[in-house]
Amino acid sequence: MQRLTQTLDFQANALVLRAERQRLIASNIANADTPGYQARELDFAQALREANGGATASSTMAATHARHFEMVPSADGEPPHLLYARYAQDSVDRNTVDLDRERATFADNSVRYEATLRFINGSVRTLSDAMKSPSQG
């Protein structure tokens, strides 16, 4: 039975993290007009590695391109995979939400969430078919 659940653990963890990232992005969009609001971001790759027993929080991401967004580690006491997104432009009210970037990220994360869900459904269907007896078709 454990092998059956291990098969789906990776995708299940990814689905939970995608949902959490979607919640963070929605929160950023909802606070786009809130003075002083600091946009949050989830380091998805790091969080997924941690959820699957991989690398620890001390691992760091390296920017491989000059246009990659920089992430700032979160304050103490918060989960290590939650970061503050750096803003592209200064704003008068110190709000760091970039609505265009948040909308694009929201759409991208939605597509990836749906793909993960479809992969899980396909895996469950495959396992179910494998457990059927030959007489059940």
PDB file of C-alpha atoms in Angstrom:
ATOM      1  CA  MET A   1       0.000   0.000   0.000  1.00  0.00           C
ATOM      2  CA  GLN A   2       2.866   2.350   0.801  1.00  0.00           C
ATOM      3  CA  ARG A   3       4.194   2.018  -2.763  1.00  0.00           C
ATOM      4  CA  LEU A   4       0.845   3.195  -4.063  1.00  0.00           C
ATOM      5  CA  THR A   5       0.933   6.351  -1.978  1.00  0.00           C
ATOM      6  CA  GLN A   6       4.612   6.994  -2.696  1.00  0.00           C
ATOM      7  CA  THR A   7       3.768   7.046  -6.371  1.00  0.00           C
ATOM      8  CA  LEU A   8       1.458   9.981  -5.845  1.00  0.00           C
ATOM      9  CA  ASP A   9       3.300  11.796  -3.017  1.00  0.00           C
ATOM     10  CA  PHE A  10       5.461  13.955  -5.271  1.00  0.00           C
ATOM     11  CA  GLN A  11       2.524  15.200  -7.321  1.00  0.00           C
ATOM     12  CA  ALA A  12       0.344  15.616  -4.229  1.00  0.00           C
ATOM     13  CA  ASN A  13       3.024  17.795  -2.616  1.00  0.00           C
ATOM     14  CA  ALA A  14       3.336  19.790  -5.830  1.00  0.00           C
ATOM     15  CA  LEU A  15      -0.434  20.308  -5.925  1.00  0.00           C
ATOM     16  CA  VAL A  16      -0.525  21.594  -2.338  1.00  0.00           C
ATOM     17  CA  LEU A  17       2.354  23.984  -3.027  1.00  0.00           C
ATOM     18  CA  ARG A  18       0.722  25.208  -6.245  1.00  0.00           C
ATOM     19  CA  ALA A  19      -2.434  25.971  -4.266  1.00  0.00           C
ATOM     20  CA  GLU A  20      -0.383  27.846  -1.650  1.00  0.00           C
ATOM     21  CA  ARG A  21       1.398  29.831  -4.348  1.00  0.00           C
ATOM     22  CA  GLN A  22      -1.948  30.688  -5.932  1.00  0.00           C
ATOM     23  CA  ARG A  23      -3.171  31.952  -2.564  1.00  0.00           C
ATOM     24  CA  LEU A  24      -0.080  34.161  -2.182  1.00  0.00           C
ATOM     25  CA  ILE A  25      -0.459  35.616  -5.675  1.00  0.00           C
ATOM     26  CA  ALA A  26      -4.154  36.286  -5.092  1.00  0.00           C
ATOM     27  CA  SER A  27      -3.241  38.035  -1.842  1.00  0.00           C
ATOM     28  CA  ASN A  28      -0.682  40.171  -3.685  1.00  0.00           C
ATOM     29  CA  ILE A  29      -3.262  41.158  -6.302  1.00  0.00           C
ATOM     30  CA  ALA A  30      -5.867  41.914  -3.660  1.00  0.00           C
ATOM     31  CA  ASN A  31      -3.411  44.249  -1.910  1.00  0.00           C
ATOM     32  CA  ALA A  32      -2.196  46.044  -5.039  1.00  0.00           C
ATOM     33  CA  ASP A  33      -3.603  49.339  -3.736  1.00  0.00           C
ATOM     34  CA  THR A  34      -2.641  48.899  -0.091  1.00  0.00           C
ATOM     35  CA  PRO A  35       0.031  51.451   0.884  1.00  0.00           C
ATOM     36  CA  GLY A  36       3.218  49.815   2.155  1.00  0.00           C
ATOM     37  CA  TYR A  37       2.180  46.272   1.229  1.00  0.00           C
ATOM     38  CA  GLN A  38       5.167  44.043   0.450  1.00  0.00           C
ATOM     39  CA  ALA A  39       4.478  41.451  -2.276  1.00  0.00           C
ATOM     40  CA  ARG A  40       5.245  37.874  -1.224  1.00  0.00           C
ATOM     41  CA  GLU A  41       6.477  35.026  -3.350  1.00  0.00           C
ATOM     42  CA  LEU A  42       6.977  31.319  -2.848  1.00  0.00           C
ATOM     43  CA  ASP A  43      10.245  29.706  -3.903  1.00  0.00           C
ATOM     44  CA  PHE A  44       8.374  26.783  -5.409  1.00  0.00           C
ATOM     45  CA  ALA A  45      11.381  24.663  -6.358  1.00  0.00           C
ATOM     46  CA  GLN A  46      12.909  24.972  -2.886  1.00  0.00           C
ATOM     47  CA  ALA A  47       9.603  24.282  -1.157  1.00  0.00           C
ATOM     48  CA  LEU A  48       9.011  21.201  -3.316  1.00  0.00           C
ATOM     49  CA  ARG A  49      12.497  19.880  -2.560  1.00  0.00           C
ATOM     50  CA  GLU A  50      11.858  20.365   1.156  1.00  0.00           C
ATOM     51  CA  ALA A  51       8.423  18.742   0.957  1.00  0.00           C
ATOM     52  CA  ASN A  52       9.919  15.689  -0.731  1.00  0.00           C
ATOM     53  CA  GLY A  53      12.777  15.378   1.739  1.00  0.00           C
ATOM     54  CA  GLY A  54      15.393  16.953  -0.535  1.00  0.00           C
ATOM     55  CA  ALA A  55      17.513  20.016   0.058  1.00  0.00           C
ATOM     56  CA  THR A  56      17.229  22.048   3.218  1.00  0.00           C
ATOM     57  CA  ALA A  57      16.316  25.697   3.609  1.00  0.00           C
ATOM     58  CA  SER A  58      19.960  26.713   3.617  1.00  0.00           C
ATOM     59  CA  SER A  59      20.218  25.998  -0.108  1.00  0.00           C
ATOM     60  CA  THR A  60      20.109  29.099  -2.254  1.00  0.00           C
ATOM     61  CA  MET A  61      18.878  29.928  -5.718  1.00  0.00           C
ATOM     62  CA  ALA A  62      21.305  31.382  -8.202  1.00  0.00           C
ATOM     63  CA  ALA A  63      20.212  33.900 -10.806  1.00  0.00           C
ATOM     64  CA  THR A  64      21.444  32.692 -14.170  1.00  0.00           C
ATOM     65  CA  HIS A  65      20.208  35.651 -16.193  1.00  0.00           C
ATOM     66  CA  ALA A  66      20.398  39.398 -15.614  1.00  0.00           C
ATOM     67  CA  ARG A  67      16.593  39.763 -15.909  1.00  0.00           C
ATOM     68  CA  HIS A  68      15.755  37.156 -13.249  1.00  0.00           C
ATOM     69  CA  PHE A  69      13.879  38.605 -10.310  1.00  0.00           C
ATOM     70  CA  GLU A  70      15.810  38.816  -7.100  1.00  0.00           C
ATOM     71  CA  MET A  71      14.229  37.376  -4.014  1.00  0.00           C
ATOM     72  CA  VAL A  72      14.876  38.542  -0.507  1.00  0.00           C
ATOM     73  CA  PRO A  73      14.749  36.014   2.340  1.00  0.00           C
ATOM     74  CA  SER A  74      11.736  36.439   4.598  1.00  0.00           C
ATOM     75  CA  ALA A  75      11.868  37.645   8.172  1.00  0.00           C
ATOM     76  CA  ASP A  76      12.664  35.240  11.012  1.00  0.00           C
ATOM     77  CA  GLY A  77       9.907  32.962  12.172  1.00  0.00           C
ATOM     78  CA  GLU A  78       8.323  32.488   8.767  1.00  0.00           C
ATOM     79  CA  PRO A  79       8.629  29.462   6.518  1.00  0.00           C
ATOM     80  CA  PRO A  80      11.959  29.686   4.664  1.00  0.00           C
ATOM     81  CA  HIS A  81      10.411  29.263   1.233  1.00  0.00           C
ATOM     82  CA  LEU A  82       8.335  32.475   1.591  1.00  0.00           C
ATOM     83  CA  LEU A  83      10.138  35.455   0.146  1.00  0.00           C
ATOM     84  CA  TYR A  84       9.570  39.116  -0.534  1.00  0.00           C
ATOM     85  CA  ALA A  85       9.476  39.945  -4.218  1.00  0.00           C
ATOM     86  CA  ARG A  86      11.642  42.860  -5.223  1.00  0.00           C
ATOM     87  CA  TYR A  87       9.788  45.538  -7.067  1.00  0.00           C
ATOM     88  CA  ALA A  88      10.686  46.679 -10.551  1.00  0.00           C
ATOM     89  CA  GLN A  89       9.849  50.334  -9.923  1.00  0.00           C
ATOM     90  CA  ASP A  90       9.734  52.563  -6.901  1.00  0.00           C
ATOM     91  CA  SER A  91       6.263  53.605  -5.841  1.00  0.00           C
ATOM     92  CA  VAL A  92       5.199  56.579  -3.760  1.00  0.00           C
ATOM     93  CA  ASP A  93       3.267  54.450  -1.266  1.00  0.00           C
ATOM     94  CA  ARG A  94       6.066  51.784  -0.968  1.00  0.00           C
ATOM     95  CA  ASN A  95       3.734  49.078  -2.320  1.00  0.00           C
ATOM     96  CA  THR A  96       5.811  46.439  -4.142  1.00  0.00           C
ATOM     97  CA  VAL A  97       3.014  44.687  -6.066  1.00  0.00           C
ATOM     98  CA  ASP A  98       3.581  44.688  -9.834  1.00  0.00           C
ATOM     99  CA  LEU A  99       0.112  43.870 -11.164  1.00  0.00           C
ATOM    100  CA  ASP A 100       1.302  42.837 -14.629  1.00  0.00           C
ATOM    101  CA  ARG A 101       3.814  40.412 -13.169  1.00  0.00           C
ATOM    102  CA  GLU A 102       1.302  39.073 -10.637  1.00  0.00           C
ATOM    103  CA  ARG A 103      -1.350  38.469 -13.313  1.00  0.00           C
ATOM    104  CA  ALA A 104       1.147  36.650 -15.532  1.00  0.00           C
ATOM    105  CA  THR A 105       2.363  34.573 -12.603  1.00  0.00           C
ATOM    106  CA  PHE A 106      -1.221  33.800 -11.594  1.00  0.00           C
ATOM    107  CA  ALA A 107      -2.045  32.521 -15.102  1.00  0.00           C
ATOM    108  CA  ASP A 108       1.171  30.486 -15.279  1.00  0.00           C
ATOM    109  CA  ASN A 109       0.570  28.937 -11.869  1.00  0.00           C
ATOM    110  CA  SER A 110      -3.045  28.129 -12.800  1.00  0.00           C
ATOM    111  CA  VAL A 111      -1.904  26.208 -15.871  1.00  0.00           C
ATOM    112  CA  ARG A 112       0.687  24.325 -13.844  1.00  0.00           C
ATOM    113  CA  TYR A 113      -1.878  23.542 -11.130  1.00  0.00           C
ATOM    114  CA  GLU A 114      -4.242  22.116 -13.750  1.00  0.00           C
ATOM    115  CA  ALA A 115      -1.434  20.059 -15.314  1.00  0.00           C
ATOM    116  CA  THR A 116      -0.485  18.622 -11.931  1.00  0.00           C
ATOM    117  CA  LEU A 117      -4.115  17.737 -11.244  1.00  0.00           C
ATOM    118  CA  ARG A 118      -4.418  16.011 -14.614  1.00  0.00           C
ATOM    119  CA  PHE A 119      -1.218  14.070 -13.962  1.00  0.00           C
ATOM    120  CA  ILE A 120      -2.572  12.856 -10.613  1.00  0.00           C
ATOM    121  CA  ASN A 121      -5.869  11.853 -12.235  1.00  0.00           C
ATOM    122  CA  GLY A 122      -3.985   9.944 -14.927  1.00  0.00           C
ATOM    123  CA  SER A 123      -1.846   8.176 -12.344  1.00  0.00           C
ATOM    124  CA  VAL A 124      -4.877   7.162 -10.300  1.00  0.00           C
ATOM    125  CA  ARG A 125      -6.621   5.917 -13.438  1.00  0.00           C
ATOM    126  CA  THR A 126      -3.541   3.888 -14.400  1.00  0.00           C
ATOM    127  CA  LEU A 127      -3.280   2.364 -10.921  1.00  0.00           C
ATOM    128  CA  SER A 128      -6.983   1.570 -10.924  1.00  0.00           C
ATOM    129  CA  ASP A 129      -6.735  -0.135 -14.301  1.00  0.00           C
ATOM    130  CA  ALA A 130      -3.723  -2.135 -13.120  1.00  0.00           C
ATOM    131  CA  MET A 131      -5.647  -3.412 -10.072  1.00  0.00           C
ATOM    132  CA  LYS A 132      -8.631  -4.612 -12.075  1.00  0.00           C
ATOM    133  CA  SER A 133      -8.796  -8.284 -12.842  1.00  0.00           C
ATOM    134  CA  PRO A 134      -8.491  -9.303 -16.501  1.00  0.00           C
ATOM    135  CA  SER A 135     -12.160 -10.346 -16.518  1.00  0.00           C
ATOM    136  CA  GLN A 136     -13.260  -6.783 -15.641  1.00  0.00           C
ATOM    137  CA  GLY A 137     -11.801  -5.422 -18.871  1.00  0.00           C
TER     138      GLY A 137
END
